[in-house]
Amino acid sequence: MERIAEPQDSQRRWRSKARRDGAGAYKSSNSRAESTSPSCILPITAGDSSKRIKLTEEPTISVQSSQDIPDKFSDKAHKKAYYRYYLRNAYVKPSKVESPGDWLLDLKVPAIEKLLPAHLCERPLDFFSDRSIDLRTAQKCLELHVAKGLVASQDKGLQLKRFRACRGGVIALNWLLIHYDDADLSDNTGFLKPLIHCLVAEKPTDLIWHWLKVEHIPTALSTQPWKERVAWRSAVLRFLVESQVYWDQDDKGINLALETLSHAWSIRFADESRRGDMVLPKTLTSVWVMKQLLLKGASATADPNLYDDFIFTLRFWIKDPVNREHAVSKMMLRHPSKASAQPTLDFLRHYCAKDPRPSFLCDPFNSWAGYGYLVNCAQWLNEAGDTAAACWVLDVARAEMPEYFSMRARFNDTDARPLLGAAVRPLQDLPPVGSERWDRRKAYIDSGGLK
């Protein structure tokens, strides 16, 4: 049996993708040590108004003085124009987060067939009658099976009929279980993506859950570090929720994903602190679901109770209280039944009340994501009739992010003044891993396998 050549490029680890895709946005920064006291990260209760900044006060500026803010208001008319623009006309850039199933667009039948023997190009599922274990070739055979279904019809209903008639996912899973001990699943997550895609289309999702709960892990992983031994479970759960959203034809697939994630959080495996193998990592999946809710408009069709359950689980994977409070405030801006900007306003009041302010508190406001967060909050408050609070939010925005909230063109010279957040404290590059398995995984990730 021919084997597919393995990628040679130096690539990033699986966990790095989780960090880049959102877990890093809620990281507990090393700069926490710069805090003057532990109380700087404790949330303020609703009744503790003495510590909150009043709407009439000027927002505190931590990195630069007020004299450094570009294009200061020259008169009241200029200030009114600033408020009017950001409350009515400001446009938040659309998200670049890919939609469920976008990876299918990269599957090209001719390109895949070049990597397979001639007999497998005609009947790719015949590979799974072989007794040899070759996950790379198995991945390409499943991808070819999926790609041919896309070529045959763009209608999801017809695709589902074809998948259920062929049962390619069940055939591939049975083949995998026969060779289970020899399968290095954590190093071949590319095989898991089309496998889960097919299984969800064929409807035996109970097989996936049974597989995830099996205590025995492949013998090929027994000598690997703990994170390596359980990384494949994280990939399976992540691909499961994406496939559920993709195949749902009622535009409510996000509810299936929320139910799946809620069920995953309810499973009680071995204590993770003991580094047991019966652990189901859920952070990567939670980050993906949050992006779909906040950045792709999925919150509009989400069930309010499931949405609340998801907010409740934030405490389990966003350990830092400041980052968790920030995440909750963003979720409440998009709540399907009780959207509110009050948590965001409370977060900003708490944020501005810190003097001196630890540098890690600047992290939420150093990107276009922070820009959208503040604009959305201000516009929501304005539409709710609280114009004073909306203008106060824009004052904070202009003080904290002058390079984003400016009435001038973008040619302002910002090199002479320090920026906020990561620009002040650039993150150190990760040291080289020096492992072929990490390189192969990074090759898959950089090729878009986890998007």
GROMACS .gro file of C-alpha atoms in nm, residues 111-399:
model
  289
  111ALA     CA    1  -0.553   1.717  -0.605
  112ILE     CA    2  -0.649   1.431  -0.372
  113GLU     CA    3  -0.643   1.171  -0.650
  114LYS     CA    4  -0.281   1.258  -0.725
  115LEU     CA    5  -0.190   1.130  -0.378
  116LEU     CA    6  -0.375   0.797  -0.403
  117PRO     CA    7  -0.330   0.476  -0.605
  118ALA     CA    8  -0.554   0.443  -0.911
  119HIS     CA    9  -0.784   0.179  -0.761
  120LEU     CA   10  -0.855   0.398  -0.457
  121CYS     CA   11  -0.937   0.696  -0.676
  122GLU     CA   12  -1.235   0.502  -0.810
  123ARG     CA   13  -1.345   0.340  -0.482
  124PRO     CA   14  -1.182   0.520  -0.186
  125LEU     CA   15  -1.376   0.324   0.077
  126ASP     CA   16  -1.209   0.001  -0.041
  127PHE     CA   17  -0.903   0.110   0.155
  128PHE     CA   18  -1.079   0.024   0.481
  129SER     CA   19  -1.090  -0.345   0.390
  130ASP     CA   20  -0.710  -0.346   0.421
  131ARG     CA   21  -0.555  -0.481   0.738
  132SER     CA   22  -0.272  -0.229   0.746
  133ILE     CA   23  -0.286   0.088   0.958
  134ASP     CA   24  -0.207   0.403   0.761
  135LEU     CA   25  -0.396   0.702   0.893
  136ARG     CA   26  -0.253   0.942   0.635
  137THR     CA   27  -0.388   0.741   0.344
  138ALA     CA   28  -0.711   0.679   0.535
  139GLN     CA   29  -0.754   1.055   0.573
  140LYS     CA   30  -0.716   1.115   0.199
  141CYS     CA   31  -0.958   0.834   0.117
  142LEU     CA   32  -1.224   0.983   0.343
  143GLU     CA   33  -1.159   1.332   0.207
  144LEU     CA   34  -1.201   1.198  -0.147
  145HIS     CA   35  -1.524   1.028  -0.042
  146VAL     CA   36  -1.652   1.361   0.097
  147ALA     CA   37  -1.528   1.564  -0.201
  148LYS     CA   38  -1.704   1.337  -0.450
  149GLY     CA   39  -2.026   1.388  -0.261
  150LEU     CA   40  -1.984   1.765  -0.294
  151VAL     CA   41  -1.920   1.733  -0.667
  152ALA     CA   42  -2.227   1.512  -0.714
  153SER     CA   43  -2.463   1.761  -0.550
  154GLN     CA   44  -2.454   2.086  -0.355
  155ASP     CA   45  -2.787   2.004  -0.193
  156LYS     CA   46  -2.731   1.892   0.166
  157GLY     CA   47  -3.037   1.669   0.160
  158LEU     CA   48  -2.901   1.469  -0.133
  159GLN     CA   49  -2.557   1.460   0.026
  160LEU     CA   50  -2.705   1.314   0.344
  161LYS     CA   51  -2.881   1.041   0.146
  162ARG     CA   52  -2.554   0.951  -0.026
  163PHE     CA   53  -2.357   0.941   0.300
  164ARG     CA   54  -2.619   0.726   0.473
  165ALA     CA   55  -2.627   0.486   0.180
  166CYS     CA   56  -2.248   0.446   0.167
  167ARG     CA   57  -2.194   0.438   0.548
  168GLY     CA   58  -1.835   0.549   0.493
  169GLY     CA   59  -1.799   0.690   0.844
  170VAL     CA   60  -1.912   0.368   1.014
  171ILE     CA   61  -1.686   0.161   0.787
  172ALA     CA   62  -1.387   0.383   0.869
  173LEU     CA   63  -1.460   0.377   1.244
  174ASN     CA   64  -1.484  -0.004   1.246
  175TRP     CA   65  -1.151  -0.020   1.062
  176LEU     CA   66  -0.998   0.217   1.317
  177LEU     CA   67  -1.119   0.014   1.614
  178ILE     CA   68  -0.964  -0.301   1.466
  179HIS     CA   69  -0.626  -0.125   1.452
  180TYR     CA   70  -0.691   0.091   1.757
  181ASP     CA   71  -0.376   0.015   1.956
  182ASP     CA   72  -0.153   0.110   1.662
  183ALA     CA   73  -0.334   0.437   1.584
  184ASP     CA   74  -0.153   0.753   1.694
  185LEU     CA   75  -0.469   0.963   1.686
  186SER     CA   76  -0.324   1.274   1.847
  187ASP     CA   77  -0.065   1.293   1.569
  188ASN     CA   78  -0.324   1.234   1.295
  189THR     CA   79  -0.609   1.468   1.377
  190GLY     CA   80  -0.652   1.531   1.005
  191PHE     CA   81  -0.807   1.184   0.977
  192LEU     CA   82  -1.055   1.260   1.255
  193LYS     CA   83  -1.212   1.560   1.080
  194PRO     CA   84  -1.361   1.381   0.774
  195LEU     CA   85  -1.438   1.079   0.994
  196ILE     CA   86  -1.656   1.282   1.233
  197HIS     CA   87  -1.806   1.473   0.939
  198CYS     CA   88  -1.924   1.144   0.788
  199LEU     CA   89  -2.043   0.996   1.117
  200VAL     CA   90  -2.260   1.298   1.199
  201ALA     CA   91  -2.412   1.285   0.850
  202GLU     CA   92  -2.490   0.915   0.898
  203LYS     CA   93  -2.648   0.989   1.240
  204PRO     CA   94  -2.470   0.740   1.470
  205THR     CA   95  -2.351   1.012   1.709
  206ASP     CA   96  -2.402   0.768   1.996
  207LEU     CA   97  -2.101   0.578   1.859
  208ILE     CA   98  -1.891   0.893   1.892
  209TRP     CA   99  -1.988   0.941   2.257
  210HIS     CA  100  -1.925   0.575   2.333
  211TRP     CA  101  -1.583   0.607   2.172
  212LEU     CA  102  -1.500   0.921   2.372
  213LYS     CA  103  -1.593   0.747   2.698
  214VAL     CA  104  -1.384   0.435   2.636
  215GLU     CA  105  -1.120   0.423   2.907
  216HIS     CA  106  -0.863   0.244   2.693
  217ILE     CA  107  -0.641   0.469   2.481
  218PRO     CA  108  -0.427   0.351   2.186
  219THR     CA  109  -0.110   0.177   2.296
  220ALA     CA  110   0.077   0.396   2.047
  221LEU     CA  111   0.004   0.693   2.275
  222SER     CA  112   0.095   0.528   2.604
  223THR     CA  113   0.454   0.657   2.598
  224GLN     CA  114   0.356   1.013   2.506
  225PRO     CA  115   0.310   1.304   2.751
  226TRP     CA  116  -0.030   1.341   2.913
  227LYS     CA  117  -0.149   1.620   2.683
  228GLU     CA  118  -0.062   1.406   2.382
  229ARG     CA  119  -0.256   1.110   2.516
  230VAL     CA  120  -0.581   1.308   2.542
  231ALA     CA  121  -0.543   1.563   2.258
  232TRP     CA  122  -0.739   1.346   2.013
  233ARG     CA  123  -1.048   1.367   2.236
  234SER     CA  124  -1.036   1.746   2.214
  235ALA     CA  125  -1.022   1.720   1.834
  236VAL     CA  126  -1.314   1.476   1.816
  237LEU     CA  127  -1.537   1.701   2.030
  238ARG     CA  128  -1.438   2.011   1.832
  239PHE     CA  129  -1.515   1.843   1.498
  240LEU     CA  130  -1.838   1.698   1.637
  241VAL     CA  131  -1.995   2.036   1.718
  242GLU     CA  132  -1.885   2.186   1.385
  243SER     CA  133  -2.034   1.896   1.192
  244GLN     CA  134  -2.360   1.923   1.385
  245VAL     CA  135  -2.392   2.291   1.298
  246TYR     CA  136  -2.302   2.223   0.933
  247TRP     CA  137  -2.546   1.938   0.872
  248ASP     CA  138  -2.844   2.092   1.051
  249GLN     CA  139  -3.088   2.216   0.788
  250ASP     CA  140  -3.309   2.431   1.013
  251ASP     CA  141  -3.049   2.704   1.084
  252LYS     CA  142  -3.055   2.602   1.451
  253GLY     CA  143  -2.752   2.378   1.450
  254ILE     CA  144  -2.589   2.601   1.709
  255ASN     CA  145  -2.838   2.460   1.962
  256LEU     CA  146  -2.715   2.109   1.887
  257ALA     CA  147  -2.360   2.231   1.944
  258LEU     CA  148  -2.459   2.395   2.273
  259GLU     CA  149  -2.633   2.076   2.387
  260THR     CA  150  -2.329   1.868   2.294
  261LEU     CA  151  -2.095   2.100   2.482
  262SER     CA  152  -2.326   2.107   2.784
  263HIS     CA  153  -2.329   1.727   2.786
  264ALA     CA  154  -1.950   1.721   2.761
  265TRP     CA  155  -1.921   1.945   3.068
  266SER     CA  156  -2.157   1.715   3.259
  267ILE     CA  157  -1.942   1.404   3.203
  268ARG     CA  158  -1.734   1.316   3.506
  269PHE     CA  159  -1.405   1.163   3.404
  270ALA     CA  160  -1.100   1.102   3.617
  271ASP     CA  161  -0.958   1.393   3.812
  272GLU     CA  162  -0.759   1.598   3.562
  273SER     CA  163  -0.516   1.704   3.833
  274ARG     CA  164  -0.400   1.343   3.850
  275ARG     CA  165  -0.327   1.347   3.477
  276GLY     CA  166  -0.556   1.053   3.411
  277ASP     CA  167  -0.624   0.951   3.052
  278MET     CA  168  -1.003   0.970   3.101
  279VAL     CA  169  -1.014   1.345   3.039
  280LEU     CA  170  -1.213   1.527   2.771
  281PRO     CA  171  -1.054   1.868   2.700
  282LYS     CA  172  -1.327   2.119   2.616
  283THR     CA  173  -1.156   2.457   2.589
  284LEU     CA  174  -1.089   2.443   2.215
  285THR     CA  175  -1.453   2.352   2.147
  286SER     CA  176  -1.581   2.622   2.382
  287VAL     CA  177  -1.373   2.886   2.203
  288TRP     CA  178  -1.511   2.775   1.866
  289VAL     CA  179  -1.872   2.788   1.990
  290MET     CA  180  -1.819   3.132   2.144
  291LYS     CA  181  -1.685   3.265   1.814
  292GLN     CA  182  -1.988   3.135   1.629
  293LEU     CA  183  -2.220   3.299   1.882
  294LEU     CA  184  -2.047   3.635   1.897
  295LEU     CA  185  -1.888   3.679   1.555
  296LYS     CA  186  -2.102   3.480   1.311
  297GLY     CA  187  -2.450   3.578   1.431
  298ALA     CA  188  -2.540   3.233   1.566
  299SER     CA  189  -2.670   3.387   1.889
  300ALA     CA  190  -2.980   3.506   1.702
  301THR     CA  191  -3.107   3.147   1.669
  302ALA     CA  192  -2.966   3.014   1.996
  303ASP     CA  193  -3.196   2.881   2.266
  304PRO     CA  194  -3.185   3.127   2.562
  305ASN     CA  195  -3.155   2.851   2.822
  306LEU     CA  196  -2.869   2.682   2.637
  307TYR     CA  197  -2.708   3.023   2.594
  308ASP     CA  198  -2.727   3.080   2.970
  309ASP     CA  199  -2.580   2.735   3.033
  310PHE     CA  200  -2.288   2.823   2.808
  311ILE     CA  201  -2.227   3.147   3.001
  312PHE     CA  202  -2.229   2.943   3.322
  313THR     CA  203  -1.953   2.714   3.188
  314LEU     CA  204  -1.719   3.009   3.124
  315ARG     CA  205  -1.598   2.978   3.482
  316PHE     CA  206  -1.459   2.632   3.406
  317TRP     CA  207  -1.224   2.730   3.124
  318ILE     CA  208  -1.165   3.104   3.171
  319LYS     CA  209  -0.989   3.097   3.505
  320ASP     CA  210  -0.886   3.462   3.523
  321PRO     CA  211  -1.167   3.668   3.683
  322VAL     CA  212  -1.099   3.982   3.476
  323ASN     CA  213  -1.103   3.794   3.147
  324ARG     CA  214  -1.410   3.600   3.255
  325GLU     CA  215  -1.597   3.919   3.344
  326HIS     CA  216  -1.501   4.059   3.004
  327ALA     CA  217  -1.624   3.744   2.827
  328VAL     CA  218  -1.957   3.747   3.014
  329SER     CA  219  -2.014   4.110   2.920
  330LYS     CA  220  -1.958   4.028   2.553
  331MET     CA  221  -2.196   3.733   2.572
  332MET     CA  222  -2.468   3.949   2.729
  333LEU     CA  223  -2.446   4.198   2.441
  334ARG     CA  224  -2.558   3.916   2.209
  335HIS     CA  225  -2.804   3.736   2.437
  336PRO     CA  226  -3.097   3.602   2.228
  337SER     CA  227  -3.370   3.705   2.477
  338LYS     CA  228  -3.228   3.953   2.730
  339ALA     CA  229  -2.944   4.137   2.559
  340SER     CA  230  -2.796   4.406   2.781
  341ALA     CA  231  -2.500   4.641   2.782
  342GLN     CA  232  -2.509   4.681   3.160
  343PRO     CA  233  -2.243   4.411   3.226
  344THR     CA  234  -2.018   4.584   2.972
  345LEU     CA  235  -2.077   4.922   3.137
  346ASP     CA  236  -2.002   4.772   3.479
  347PHE     CA  237  -1.685   4.615   3.343
  348LEU     CA  238  -1.567   4.948   3.199
  349ARG     CA  239  -1.642   5.132   3.523
  350HIS     CA  240  -1.447   4.875   3.716
  351TYR     CA  241  -1.169   4.888   3.458
  352CYS     CA  242  -1.136   5.267   3.471
  353ALA     CA  243  -1.144   5.279   3.852
  354LYS     CA  244  -0.803   5.113   3.884
  355ASP     CA  245  -0.523   5.358   3.955
  356PRO     CA  246  -0.250   5.260   3.895
  357ARG     CA  247  -0.374   5.006   3.643
  358PRO     CA  248  -0.188   4.677   3.584
  359SER     CA  249  -0.082   4.645   3.222
  360PHE     CA  250  -0.273   4.320   3.170
  361LEU     CA  251  -0.598   4.517   3.208
  362CYS     CA  252  -0.515   4.680   2.873
  363ASP     CA  253  -0.533   4.349   2.687
  364PRO     CA  254  -0.906   4.367   2.599
  365PHE     CA  255  -0.849   4.701   2.422
  366ASN     CA  256  -0.557   4.649   2.188
  367SER     CA  257  -0.722   4.523   1.870
  368TRP     CA  258  -1.015   4.563   1.633
  369ALA     CA  259  -1.202   4.316   1.853
  370GLY     CA  260  -1.177   4.569   2.136
  371TYR     CA  261  -1.293   4.842   1.899
  372GLY     CA  262  -1.602   4.642   1.804
  373TYR     CA  263  -1.669   4.563   2.170
  374LEU     CA  264  -1.679   4.932   2.266
  375VAL     CA  265  -1.871   5.048   1.958
  376ASN     CA  266  -2.135   4.778   2.002
  377CYS     CA  267  -2.174   4.868   2.369
  378ALA     CA  268  -2.211   5.240   2.297
  379GLN     CA  269  -2.460   5.185   2.015
  380TRP     CA  270  -2.664   4.943   2.227
  381LEU     CA  271  -2.685   5.194   2.512
  382ASN     CA  272  -2.781   5.471   2.272
  383GLU     CA  273  -3.060   5.262   2.119
  384ALA     CA  274  -3.182   5.181   2.471
  385GLY     CA  275  -3.213   5.554   2.543
  386ASP     CA  276  -2.912   5.589   2.774
  387THR     CA  277  -2.723   5.844   2.566
  388ALA     CA  278  -2.518   5.973   2.860
  389ALA     CA  279  -2.376   5.626   2.928
  390ALA     CA  280  -2.314   5.573   2.555
  391CYS     CA  281  -2.115   5.896   2.532
  392TRP     CA  282  -1.918   5.800   2.843
  393VAL     CA  283  -1.823   5.469   2.679
  394LEU     CA  284  -1.700   5.659   2.374
  395ASP     CA  285  -1.495   5.887   2.599
  396VAL     CA  286  -1.331   5.580   2.750
  397ALA     CA  287  -1.277   5.440   2.402
  398ARG     CA  288  -1.109   5.757   2.281
  399ALA     CA  289  -0.884   5.774   2.586
   0.00000   0.00000   0.00000
